[in-house]
XYZ file of C-alpha atoms in Angstrom:
780
model
C -5.121 18.899 54.029
C -4.718 19.789 50.175
C -5.718 17.571 47.427
C -4.192 17.836 43.902
C -6.700 17.737 41.370
C -5.888 15.517 38.242
C -5.928 17.620 34.833
C -9.151 17.511 32.923
C -8.852 14.792 30.268
C -8.316 15.904 26.659
C -11.413 15.288 24.742
C -10.665 14.751 20.827
C -13.445 14.544 18.322
C -13.080 12.755 15.048
C -15.461 13.040 11.790
C -15.553 12.218 8.362
C -16.353 14.504 5.593
C -16.534 14.899 2.052
C -16.962 11.791 -0.435
C -16.682 8.303 1.632
C -13.723 6.081 1.060
C -12.802 2.661 2.111
C -10.590 2.969 5.024
C -12.428 5.859 6.872
C -13.915 3.515 9.442
C -10.310 2.062 10.223
C -9.147 5.572 10.665
C -12.062 6.528 13.031
C -11.404 3.347 15.289
C -7.872 4.036 15.500
C -8.406 7.693 16.817
C -10.900 6.500 18.993
C -9.105 3.733 20.692
C -5.799 5.637 20.585
C -7.558 8.429 22.396
C -8.819 6.381 25.145
C -5.660 4.336 25.619
C -3.692 7.679 25.941
C -6.132 8.817 28.760
C -8.373 11.077 26.420
C -11.895 10.898 25.844
C -13.171 10.436 21.879
C -16.063 12.058 20.592
C -17.629 10.999 17.287
C -19.207 13.697 15.230
C -21.704 12.257 12.950
C -22.739 13.385 9.471
C -19.771 15.465 8.774
C -19.675 19.289 9.328
C -23.491 19.032 9.448
C -23.176 17.300 12.807
C -20.602 19.854 13.902
C -23.257 22.527 13.194
C -26.327 20.839 14.451
C -24.664 19.482 17.718
C -26.813 17.697 20.291
C -26.752 13.936 19.624
C -24.959 13.945 16.517
C -21.778 14.653 18.699
C -21.276 11.525 20.892
C -18.651 10.384 23.381
C -17.616 6.884 21.889
C -16.414 3.917 23.956
C -13.858 1.158 23.033
C -16.601 -1.239 22.030
C -18.490 1.229 19.763
C -15.822 0.924 17.143
C -15.439 -2.930 17.436
C -15.495 -4.516 14.174
C -15.351 -1.275 12.130
C -11.842 -1.946 10.147
C -13.650 -4.405 7.606
C -16.685 -2.244 6.953
C -16.814 0.024 3.977
C -18.186 3.506 3.809
C -18.282 5.608 6.975
C -20.188 4.474 9.774
C -20.345 7.966 11.213
C -21.589 9.249 8.096
C -20.775 12.183 6.059
C -23.002 14.967 4.376
C -22.813 18.050 2.473
C -22.982 21.131 4.919
C -23.647 24.656 3.270
C -24.120 26.191 6.563
C -20.774 25.501 7.881
C -19.403 27.626 4.847
C -21.070 30.700 6.398
C -19.581 32.287 9.557
C -22.788 31.630 11.649
C -22.539 27.960 11.024
C -19.014 27.893 11.990
C -20.041 29.852 15.225
C -22.575 27.143 16.171
C -20.013 24.609 15.497
C -17.706 26.213 18.028
C -20.264 26.298 20.308
C -21.314 22.807 20.267
C -17.530 21.745 20.627
C -17.162 24.000 23.672
C -20.305 22.794 25.242
C -18.956 19.068 24.857
C -15.577 20.251 26.139
C -13.724 19.287 22.647
C -10.654 21.125 21.966
C -9.183 18.959 19.290
C -10.607 17.690 16.212
C -9.448 15.032 13.751
C -10.940 15.534 10.298
C -10.906 12.627 7.697
C -11.706 14.014 4.429
C -10.700 15.442 0.981
C -9.016 18.928 0.243
C -12.295 20.831 0.555
C -13.272 19.267 3.858
C -9.540 20.113 5.091
C -9.665 23.639 3.710
C -12.811 24.080 5.924
C -10.964 22.723 8.877
C -7.856 25.189 8.636
C -10.170 28.124 8.054
C -12.002 26.874 11.276
C -9.008 26.868 13.338
C -7.732 30.199 11.996
C -11.184 31.967 13.106
C -11.626 29.971 16.355
C -10.233 32.893 18.862
C -12.982 35.326 17.130
C -15.645 32.838 16.909
C -14.907 32.398 20.973
C -15.117 36.022 21.334
C -18.166 36.535 19.649
C -19.906 33.448 21.486
C -19.020 35.296 24.649
C -20.035 38.735 23.732
C -23.534 37.112 22.632
C -23.621 35.369 26.099
C -23.638 31.910 24.504
C -20.781 30.814 26.439
C -18.996 32.045 29.768
C -15.665 33.534 29.682
C -14.168 30.919 31.715
C -15.312 28.274 28.963
C -13.581 30.293 26.140
C -10.454 30.812 28.231
C -10.124 26.978 29.146
C -10.751 26.066 25.180
C -8.763 29.078 23.549
C -6.608 26.791 21.414
C -8.003 24.444 18.888
C -6.082 21.413 17.708
C -6.874 20.599 14.200
C -5.277 17.461 12.415
C -6.117 16.400 9.109
C -6.270 12.765 7.414
C -7.024 12.739 3.498
C -9.708 10.105 2.805
C -10.003 10.456 -1.138
C -10.405 7.654 -3.587
C -9.082 9.998 -6.326
C -5.611 10.277 -4.320
C -5.691 14.143 -5.561
C -4.090 15.606 -2.459
C -0.633 16.889 -2.654
C 2.329 16.088 -0.245
C 1.225 12.650 0.292
C 1.570 9.435 -2.000
C -1.555 8.051 -1.084
C -4.756 8.716 0.406
C -7.249 6.558 2.573
C -9.296 4.660 -0.049
C -7.309 5.142 -3.088
C -5.810 1.598 -3.320
C -9.190 0.213 -2.313
C -10.865 2.152 -5.466
C -7.867 1.137 -7.719
C -8.322 -2.640 -6.710
C -11.916 -2.421 -7.563
C -11.166 -0.929 -10.935
C -8.416 -3.513 -11.804
C -10.645 -6.053 -10.850
C -13.394 -5.075 -13.426
C -10.895 -4.423 -15.957
C -9.437 -8.015 -15.601
C -12.931 -9.376 -15.907
C -13.532 -7.175 -19.064
C -10.063 -8.290 -20.385
C -11.155 -11.748 -20.594
C -14.470 -10.944 -22.580
C -12.592 -8.448 -24.721
C -9.899 -11.235 -25.679
C -12.569 -13.851 -26.377
C -14.245 -11.573 -28.865
C -11.404 -9.333 -30.096
C -13.194 -6.231 -28.750
C -12.294 -2.955 -27.680
C -13.119 -1.471 -24.629
C -13.323 2.226 -23.440
C -13.406 2.269 -19.646
C -14.368 5.656 -17.829
C -13.075 5.757 -14.306
C -13.131 8.799 -11.451
C -10.768 11.398 -11.294
C -12.236 14.818 -12.017
C -9.226 16.706 -11.488
C -6.604 13.847 -10.831
C -5.614 11.131 -13.269
C -3.978 8.820 -10.466
C -6.745 6.035 -10.837
C -6.564 6.071 -14.662
C -2.920 5.961 -14.738
C -2.432 3.381 -12.156
C -5.216 1.165 -13.534
C -3.357 1.623 -16.896
C -0.021 0.460 -15.740
C -1.569 -2.266 -13.727
C -3.731 -3.881 -16.359
C -1.377 -3.091 -19.435
C -4.033 -0.677 -21.140
C -3.166 0.607 -24.842
C -3.996 4.174 -23.879
C -4.941 6.327 -20.885
C -6.220 9.865 -20.802
C -5.300 12.118 -17.744
C -6.385 15.553 -16.516
C -2.533 16.467 -15.949
C -1.268 15.431 -19.299
C -3.569 15.984 -22.160
C -2.635 14.092 -25.357
C -0.922 15.622 -28.178
C -2.809 17.967 -30.524
C -3.573 15.056 -33.166
C -4.518 12.410 -30.257
C -6.874 10.750 -32.405
C -4.144 9.722 -34.937
C -1.656 8.810 -32.191
C -4.227 6.666 -30.323
C -5.194 4.913 -33.508
C -1.705 4.217 -34.522
C -0.689 2.842 -31.150
C -3.936 0.566 -31.276
C -3.195 -0.415 -34.815
C 0.261 -1.440 -34.342
C -0.514 -3.490 -31.062
C -3.133 -5.395 -33.135
C -0.553 -6.118 -35.902
C 1.577 -7.610 -33.419
C -1.196 -10.078 -32.641
C -3.034 -8.328 -29.505
C -6.608 -9.790 -29.572
C -7.925 -6.926 -27.220
C -7.912 -3.219 -26.874
C -8.478 -1.503 -23.644
C -8.471 2.336 -23.249
C -8.787 4.004 -19.696
C -10.237 7.501 -19.480
C -10.352 9.702 -16.454
C -13.927 11.223 -16.227
C -11.921 14.853 -16.019
C -9.825 14.068 -19.050
C -9.715 16.810 -21.705
C -7.708 18.064 -24.543
C -4.642 20.635 -24.923
C -7.575 23.296 -24.904
C -9.358 22.010 -22.032
C -12.172 20.663 -24.189
C -13.414 17.479 -22.551
C -12.847 14.245 -24.162
C -15.560 11.818 -23.574
C -15.813 8.028 -23.833
C -18.329 8.140 -26.697
C -15.779 10.238 -28.670
C -13.187 7.522 -28.114
C -15.449 4.910 -29.051
C -16.572 6.292 -32.290
C -12.728 6.637 -33.423
C -12.005 3.039 -32.657
C -15.219 1.905 -34.221
C -15.473 4.018 -37.297
C -11.622 4.511 -38.095
C -10.122 0.869 -36.944
C -13.175 -1.155 -37.408
C -13.140 -2.472 -33.909
C -16.301 -3.981 -32.078
C -16.137 -1.355 -29.100
C -17.983 -1.218 -25.853
C -18.189 1.669 -23.248
C -17.924 0.633 -19.741
C -18.452 3.518 -16.972
C -17.453 1.788 -13.577
C -19.276 4.592 -11.560
C -19.581 4.390 -7.699
C -18.468 0.612 -7.601
C -15.163 2.321 -7.357
C -16.125 3.920 -4.000
C -17.864 1.173 -2.381
C -17.076 -2.016 -0.576
C -14.519 -3.073 2.135
C -11.121 -1.459 2.537
C -8.054 -3.480 0.836
C -5.080 -4.385 3.319
C -3.262 -1.076 2.497
C -6.106 1.205 3.265
C -6.709 -0.750 6.540
C -2.994 -0.446 7.673
C -2.559 3.143 6.277
C -5.611 4.475 8.332
C -4.832 2.647 11.227
C -1.264 4.032 11.431
C -2.505 7.604 10.284
C -5.170 7.516 13.033
C -2.585 6.736 15.709
C -0.305 9.272 14.362
C -2.968 11.658 14.234
C -3.614 11.314 17.996
C -0.075 11.731 18.691
C 0.220 15.144 16.699
C -2.969 16.274 18.978
C -1.080 15.312 22.011
C 2.162 17.062 20.854
C 1.032 20.093 19.575
C 1.734 23.641 21.090
C -0.364 26.814 20.313
C 2.140 27.614 17.509
C 2.261 24.548 15.745
C 0.737 24.949 12.392
C -2.228 22.184 11.833
C -0.703 19.054 10.122
C -1.920 16.601 7.699
C -0.879 13.095 8.149
C 0.802 11.746 5.173
C 2.797 8.747 3.736
C 5.914 9.287 1.736
C 6.814 6.050 0.170
C 6.804 4.155 3.337
C 6.908 6.258 6.175
C 4.294 8.401 7.831
C 5.027 11.930 8.306
C 3.259 15.137 9.088
C 3.027 17.802 6.621
C 1.657 21.178 7.222
C -2.092 21.102 6.353
C -2.056 24.659 4.828
C 0.752 23.876 2.474
C -0.930 20.468 1.307
C -4.247 22.309 0.432
C -2.154 25.235 -1.227
C -0.492 22.587 -3.412
C -3.458 20.756 -4.124
C -5.324 23.884 -5.256
C -2.187 25.020 -7.486
C -2.404 21.936 -9.556
C -6.066 22.559 -10.459
C -4.999 26.204 -11.071
C -1.938 25.019 -13.460
C -4.130 22.648 -15.463
C -6.734 25.424 -15.738
C -3.948 27.977 -17.105
C -2.615 25.127 -19.326
C 0.793 24.504 -17.473
C 0.506 20.783 -17.730
C 4.097 20.231 -17.341
C 4.203 22.234 -14.110
C 0.962 20.479 -12.790
C 2.710 17.158 -13.049
C 5.618 18.327 -10.943
C 3.256 19.404 -8.404
C 2.093 15.527 -8.022
C 4.125 13.478 -6.010
C 7.467 12.268 -7.229
C 5.877 8.568 -8.390
C 3.385 10.178 -10.690
C 6.120 11.206 -13.261
C 7.755 7.888 -12.896
C 4.629 6.110 -13.392
C 3.698 8.015 -16.498
C 7.090 7.427 -17.911
C 6.848 3.675 -17.136
C 3.331 3.513 -18.919
C 4.939 5.077 -21.970
C 7.794 2.597 -22.037
C 5.900 -0.593 -21.191
C 2.865 0.266 -23.505
C 4.212 1.223 -26.636
C 7.673 -0.447 -27.314
C 8.311 0.950 -30.936
C 9.396 4.577 -30.097
C 12.351 5.152 -32.383
C 13.516 8.116 -30.454
C 14.197 5.793 -27.428
C 16.468 3.529 -29.092
C 20.037 3.302 -27.894
C 23.032 3.256 -30.266
C 24.019 -0.229 -31.245
C 27.108 -0.311 -29.242
C 25.246 0.495 -26.113
C 22.838 -2.128 -26.465
C 22.848 -5.258 -24.140
C 21.791 -8.874 -23.777
C 19.882 -8.873 -20.086
C 19.035 -11.825 -18.530
C 15.979 -12.009 -16.351
C 15.461 -14.652 -13.811
C 13.130 -15.391 -10.822
C 14.450 -17.002 -7.758
C 12.564 -18.197 -4.622
C 8.959 -19.173 -3.958
C 6.373 -17.105 -6.425
C 5.065 -13.793 -5.333
C 2.301 -11.583 -6.916
C 3.863 -8.933 -9.105
C 6.730 -11.226 -10.428
C 5.238 -11.306 -13.806
C 4.534 -7.500 -13.980
C 8.168 -6.650 -13.016
C 9.341 -9.099 -15.794
C 6.869 -7.765 -18.490
C 8.016 -4.198 -17.537
C 11.739 -5.233 -17.663
C 10.865 -7.047 -21.340
C 9.066 -3.701 -22.563
C 11.934 -1.426 -21.384
C 14.563 -3.566 -23.171
C 12.787 -3.767 -26.479
C 11.919 0.045 -26.271
C 15.688 0.728 -25.867
C 16.909 -1.834 -28.157
C 18.194 -4.391 -25.594
C 17.628 -8.164 -25.769
C 15.590 -9.474 -22.841
C 16.770 -13.146 -22.179
C 14.791 -15.084 -19.887
C 16.342 -17.885 -17.724
C 13.519 -20.257 -17.134
C 13.085 -22.204 -13.611
C 15.714 -20.274 -11.994
C 19.393 -21.286 -11.388
C 18.718 -25.200 -11.478
C 16.753 -24.516 -14.806
C 19.832 -22.895 -16.147
C 22.279 -25.612 -14.699
C 20.485 -28.574 -15.846
C 18.144 -27.565 -18.719
C 19.829 -24.500 -20.509
C 20.743 -26.870 -23.802
C 17.724 -28.911 -23.836
C 16.450 -29.627 -27.132
C 14.354 -28.216 -28.894
C 13.471 -25.789 -26.081
C 16.161 -25.022 -23.618
C 15.716 -22.716 -20.486
C 17.289 -19.803 -21.884
C 15.055 -18.017 -24.496
C 14.764 -14.514 -26.210
C 11.632 -12.973 -25.086
C 9.417 -11.296 -27.718
C 6.664 -8.351 -26.683
C 3.949 -10.521 -27.442
C 5.196 -13.491 -25.202
C 4.981 -11.063 -22.049
C 2.369 -8.551 -23.026
C -0.143 -10.462 -21.183
C 1.449 -10.981 -17.834
C 0.589 -7.859 -16.161
C -2.184 -9.121 -14.116
C -1.143 -13.004 -13.953
C 0.081 -14.357 -10.565
C 2.748 -16.896 -9.920
C 5.746 -16.836 -12.345
C 5.424 -17.371 -16.154
C 9.199 -18.000 -16.475
C 9.320 -20.395 -13.728
C 10.649 -19.881 -10.408
C 13.105 -22.082 -8.005
C 14.720 -21.720 -4.729
C 17.918 -23.233 -5.923
C 21.240 -21.458 -5.717
C 23.763 -20.791 -8.139
C 26.241 -22.330 -5.746
C 24.820 -25.849 -6.725
C 27.043 -25.640 -9.830
C 28.643 -22.065 -10.018
C 30.896 -23.196 -13.048
C 28.105 -24.233 -15.167
C 26.172 -20.879 -14.315
C 29.366 -18.972 -15.260
C 29.611 -20.805 -18.505
C 26.296 -20.186 -19.338
C 26.604 -16.310 -18.822
C 29.394 -16.554 -21.479
C 27.732 -18.882 -23.649
C 24.641 -16.709 -24.016
C 26.833 -13.541 -23.872
C 24.854 -11.853 -21.045
C 25.888 -8.266 -20.512
C 23.707 -7.894 -17.227
C 21.313 -9.680 -14.932
C 18.113 -8.684 -13.399
C 17.121 -10.998 -10.326
C 13.395 -11.107 -9.243
C 12.696 -13.076 -5.909
C 12.961 -13.205 -2.102
C 15.826 -14.095 0.257
C 17.028 -16.900 -2.090
C 17.379 -14.121 -4.819
C 19.074 -11.989 -2.353
C 21.690 -14.974 -1.682
C 22.120 -15.760 -5.106
C 23.245 -12.108 -5.855
C 25.562 -12.498 -2.995
C 27.050 -15.912 -4.228
C 27.239 -14.416 -7.798
C 29.109 -11.056 -6.437
C 31.677 -13.262 -4.497
C 32.263 -15.491 -7.230
C 33.501 -12.868 -9.708
C 36.832 -13.343 -8.254
C 37.023 -16.725 -10.257
C 34.719 -16.164 -13.168
C 34.914 -13.131 -15.422
C 31.645 -13.821 -17.132
C 30.023 -12.761 -13.712
C 31.507 -9.404 -13.777
C 28.347 -7.759 -15.078
C 25.964 -5.269 -13.355
C 23.116 -7.106 -11.319
C 20.147 -5.902 -9.614
C 17.927 -7.821 -7.596
C 14.151 -6.826 -7.088
C 12.829 -8.091 -3.834
C 9.783 -10.090 -4.592
C 8.427 -12.256 -1.552
C 5.126 -12.433 0.414
C 7.570 -12.505 3.628
C 9.009 -9.157 2.934
C 12.065 -10.340 4.994
C 14.750 -9.037 2.116
C 17.395 -6.747 3.608
C 17.840 -3.452 1.828
C 14.207 -2.797 1.525
C 11.099 -2.170 3.580
C 8.626 -3.366 1.007
C 8.929 -6.528 -1.344
C 6.737 -6.927 -4.314
C 4.136 -9.804 -3.321
C 3.834 -8.675 0.175
C 0.594 -6.564 -0.449
C -0.794 -9.535 -2.325
C -0.307 -11.616 0.321
C -1.877 -9.315 3.140
C -4.842 -8.710 1.013
C -5.519 -12.639 0.595
C -4.676 -13.203 4.393
C -6.889 -10.491 5.641
C -9.944 -11.723 3.169
C -9.368 -15.154 4.862
C -9.554 -13.635 8.228
C -12.569 -11.504 7.581
C -14.498 -14.801 6.675
C -12.965 -16.444 9.862
C -14.029 -13.620 11.905
C -17.415 -13.572 10.779
C -17.490 -17.370 12.188
C -16.114 -16.049 15.408
C -18.280 -13.135 15.923
C -21.508 -15.420 14.800
C -21.102 -17.579 17.769
C -19.879 -14.415 19.844
C -17.430 -16.184 22.245
C -15.027 -17.829 19.844
C -11.410 -17.197 19.409
C -9.359 -18.340 16.515
C -5.677 -18.838 16.316
C -4.648 -18.462 12.544
C -1.041 -19.381 11.367
C 0.509 -17.030 8.787
C 3.402 -17.572 6.630
C 6.645 -15.400 6.577
C 9.327 -17.659 7.474
C 11.439 -16.198 10.513
C 10.113 -12.716 9.880
C 6.698 -11.464 11.672
C 6.029 -8.750 9.202
C 3.068 -10.598 7.572
C 1.374 -11.569 11.028
C 2.039 -8.095 12.374
C 0.946 -6.013 9.228
C -2.207 -8.098 9.002
C -2.785 -7.800 12.754
C -3.109 -4.011 12.049
C -5.391 -4.736 9.060
C -7.817 -7.218 10.774
C -7.704 -5.798 14.542
C -6.117 -8.785 16.101
C -6.136 -9.473 19.595
C -2.519 -10.686 19.586
C 0.354 -11.176 17.259
C 2.844 -13.850 17.951
C 6.261 -13.408 15.920
C 9.640 -15.025 15.818
C 11.249 -11.689 16.839
C 9.375 -11.861 20.126
C 8.910 -15.500 20.586
C 6.317 -17.168 22.694
C 6.553 -18.237 26.369
C 4.179 -19.713 29.085
C 3.914 -16.550 30.816
C 2.681 -14.546 27.762
C 0.231 -17.378 26.962
C -1.108 -17.222 30.663
C -1.642 -13.607 30.443
C -3.551 -13.514 27.286
C -5.775 -16.249 28.271
C -6.361 -14.536 31.658
C -7.336 -11.306 29.487
C -9.446 -13.222 27.404
C -11.302 -14.514 30.252
C -11.908 -11.010 31.782
C -12.840 -9.679 28.596
C -15.353 -12.265 27.826
C -16.659 -12.038 31.197
C -17.736 -8.604 30.718
C -19.195 -9.200 27.412
C -22.881 -8.384 27.595
C -24.126 -9.671 24.439
C -22.217 -7.367 22.211
C -21.952 -8.140 18.410
C -18.769 -9.026 16.954
C -17.360 -10.287 19.992
C -15.297 -12.988 18.431
C -11.372 -12.398 18.375
C -8.316 -13.523 16.139
C -4.597 -14.180 17.258
C -2.276 -14.522 14.627
C 0.589 -16.737 14.993
C 3.583 -16.875 12.667
C 4.430 -20.272 11.300
C 7.898 -19.961 13.167
C 6.821 -17.955 16.435
C 7.685 -20.971 18.441
C 8.848 -24.674 17.839
C 7.088 -25.849 21.014
C 3.852 -23.678 20.997
C 2.338 -24.706 17.808
C -1.038 -23.195 16.442
C -2.952 -26.209 17.495
C -1.492 -26.548 20.995
C -2.158 -22.764 21.799
C -5.927 -23.442 20.660
C -6.022 -26.639 22.794
C -4.590 -24.566 25.675
C -7.056 -21.755 25.333
C -9.931 -24.032 25.112
C -8.803 -26.102 28.214
C -8.530 -23.062 30.440
C -11.776 -21.333 29.097
C -13.645 -23.690 31.086
C -16.760 -23.383 28.862
C -16.583 -19.638 28.811
C -15.615 -19.224 25.287
C -14.444 -21.519 22.425
C -11.369 -21.696 20.419
C -10.409 -23.022 16.923
C -7.231 -22.993 14.918
C -6.980 -22.232 11.102
C -3.913 -22.686 8.592
C -4.613 -20.590 5.296
C -1.323 -22.024 4.035
C -0.192 -21.152 0.236
C -3.579 -19.407 -0.043
C -1.297 -16.384 1.222
C 0.965 -16.915 -1.912
C -1.345 -17.383 -5.107
C -3.969 -15.328 -6.579
C -4.079 -12.309 -8.864
C -1.304 -9.743 -7.650
C -2.824 -6.582 -6.191
C -2.669 -3.278 -7.997
C -0.066 -1.945 -5.499
C 2.184 -4.880 -6.363
C 1.464 -4.419 -10.258
C 2.450 -0.597 -10.082
C 5.242 -0.847 -7.823
C 6.897 -3.987 -9.861
C 6.660 -1.947 -12.888
C 8.221 1.073 -11.444
C 11.086 -0.902 -9.927
C 11.339 -3.139 -13.024
C 12.046 0.091 -15.174
C 14.523 1.751 -12.464
C 16.178 -1.629 -12.226
C 16.820 -1.872 -16.078
C 17.867 2.065 -16.111
C 20.300 1.236 -13.596
C 21.877 -1.692 -15.373
C 21.920 0.363 -18.533
C 24.163 2.916 -16.941
C 27.019 0.633 -16.652
C 27.059 0.100 -20.564
C 27.025 3.736 -21.147
C 29.975 4.280 -18.962
C 32.171 2.120 -21.215
C 34.296 0.373 -18.524
C 36.066 -2.971 -18.462
C 34.428 -5.804 -16.520
C 37.167 -5.223 -13.952
C 36.195 -1.851 -13.202
C 32.609 -2.904 -13.162
C 33.263 -5.564 -10.729
C 35.311 -2.988 -8.653
C 32.256 -0.681 -8.485
C 30.017 -1.734 -5.365
C 26.977 -0.301 -7.224
C 27.424 -3.016 -9.885
C 25.631 -5.416 -7.463
C 22.791 -3.891 -5.779
C 19.244 -4.104 -4.054
C 16.445 -1.895 -5.177
C 13.990 -0.836 -2.453
C 11.983 1.511 -0.466
C 14.021 2.804 2.605
C 12.134 5.431 4.688
C 10.748 7.994 2.212
C 12.946 7.264 -0.563
C 13.539 4.642 -3.400
C 17.233 3.603 -3.300
C 20.048 1.027 -4.879
C 21.813 -0.277 -1.922
C 25.391 -2.285 -2.338
C 24.990 -5.784 -1.801
C 28.484 -6.115 -0.424
C 27.460 -3.365 2.537
C 24.076 -5.171 3.289
C 25.432 -8.655 3.315
C 27.943 -7.323 6.199
C 25.821 -4.933 8.142
C 22.403 -5.332 7.653
C 21.572 -9.149 7.284
C 20.759 -11.574 9.738
C 21.793 -14.695 7.943
C 20.803 -17.156 10.395
C 17.083 -16.090 10.315
C 17.072 -15.000 6.844
C 15.793 -11.388 7.756
C 17.283 -7.800 8.125
C 18.809 -7.113 11.258
C 16.894 -4.052 11.890
C 13.010 -4.623 10.758
C 11.357 -1.348 10.358
C 7.709 -2.639 11.377
C 8.714 -3.706 14.894
C 6.886 -0.878 16.457
C 3.827 -1.656 14.766
C 3.387 -4.525 17.150
C 2.786 -2.216 20.062
C 0.134 -0.555 17.824
C -1.642 -3.780 17.514
C -1.673 -4.501 21.279
C -2.550 -0.781 21.938
C -5.725 -0.816 19.722
C -6.734 -4.351 20.650
C -6.493 -3.552 24.544
C -4.253 -6.391 25.192
C -2.322 -5.906 28.301
C 1.507 -5.457 27.661
C 4.153 -6.779 29.732
C 4.808 -3.123 31.016
C 1.333 -2.457 32.157
C 0.043 -5.764 33.358
C 1.014 -8.082 36.831
C 1.250 -11.513 35.833
C -1.123 -13.766 38.082
C -1.808 -17.361 38.156
C -4.714 -18.566 36.186
C -7.860 -18.450 37.997
C -10.166 -21.460 37.355
C -13.753 -20.491 37.768
C -16.026 -22.968 39.675
C -18.016 -25.021 37.690
C -21.739 -25.150 38.147
């Protein structure tokens, strides 16, 4: 009788290297659990390349529970260290031997460009290293043969966001959040005392942190390695700061990257900038160097989600790779996780440094991602609004209406501030329509102050970091009184409309577009910028405000998890907002490592609850005193009319029979408020500027109102779709992509993420579980 031996399990190693970055632990957790879920063995390499060279106990097999609770931890729990030995061939040969002895033939490396460069070199030398080990008698020929191919997958962990061919690196948004929080604090004291602050941030070769924090906080001036200031930068900076002070600004913020230099590569120091502000302008100036506060702390929502999705993709890349497959780097482009050749990414990154060294600064900027140049332009436009060279001719200038529609969302004010700044820079007149369409309909002619007001720069300058809506928002739609709305558009001579808001804003644009047949004043170009915590607007995969919501919700869940874990055997059912879209619940589930997520798209039924309760019983029965054994279930507010949050908590409590406890929690409007996240701020600015540029094109074409109305690009939604930022025609999205009944897109891009939540929590799915009746344990 012959027996068929099952092939040996793949053994996948994971390590962190280089500087630590928030989110690395989430990446390790995802690699370990995804490896195990796919039938592989996972090994943690402790202390980076040093662990690979030393071997022994520094390379450990990882179990499912070893990475429990890691998502919320900062730094790297498997450690990182400099390793001069790995730079030498002898060190790499030792590393190869240690991997062979453990049976590891795939390595996922989370680190910066230096770490990934070393990884690719290691792979290229692998066959030679094995031959040398066989020749020296350190491994057998059979061992070398069974491990002749080494899979390397790179994930970029770097707070500087200095790797090419990816829009974001693990840790960069957490670091940016820390900087913006500190600048917001400094901003308050600067305004109080009319002071100037020079703030030095990290970024030796990359100015991403300095640029993004400048955009996020409305800084007066930024210094970046990629774009040195003009030859007479001292005069330019002092001129801009002086003009801002004359406009009435009470504070000055200058942000400088640690690697900043002039056009001759001479370093620009914070002390030099301080002396200029103090001596030439007479400002009371302070220097703040943020240092390693930028690197530490827990990962923000984006970095947790990014690291999780990239970790899952890294394991898939290992399992799908062929001997001829180039080593991939897991990247994100706009909103899409993609694989890029590791060697190309490293080469492009090194090329940027080389171009800067050769003073080819414009070329260096083009080597950064597409976002970088756009954000530089947006910063220039929104910081200094008196650029004579950017003013349009009188006959191309417009009166542009700005309105918020729907519930408040973090970033609404940042988008409006950017729109106001762009208008003033180009010579347009920004006109705020306060309190949404109801405000326009009922209060536009109030005396002495109506709801329709032109906006000055000083009115909006402080809005970059403010939550809520400074011009007021309302869920009311123009259909409440379309005739009055149309009359107001004519009365106030609006030439274009910029709408910021959620599904109500989307609906409002749809109503205005269709009403053009009756009202000529509505035949103007219009853009809606999706801004809602629910991220349920068709035409985009990202809405301004959704990242702020996820940060607030994950922070809330972290606090709840402490309670759940402290009592060990406790499960919390937390109700999330999101309307009829499960986006918030699902993405938060990825960010906190939820046991399960209940969404409107899938619904809740008794069989699902029965299985989950049975699984919880089995799980807690195997709990032998582990820490962090508490669990969280996220339930969207509209997941079920019958199975409410409290009812689910009560059912679990009843069926637990004392083995574990259950509680419910409802964070409510905590998810809507608070200071906008840096991501929501910077994307609001970018999309705001792009939206105004789109509106501007219609005046430049010099076409009639009838021609504007006939152009389907005159009523559009701006958004991220896959790997691109696009304007999508409203008439097409209304008909083909909108689920009007449930107020969400027909095809929601994130639906597959729910499977990732289930996989990484170990929750049995419908495909791999046999439903069985609940077994009540005997009471003692």
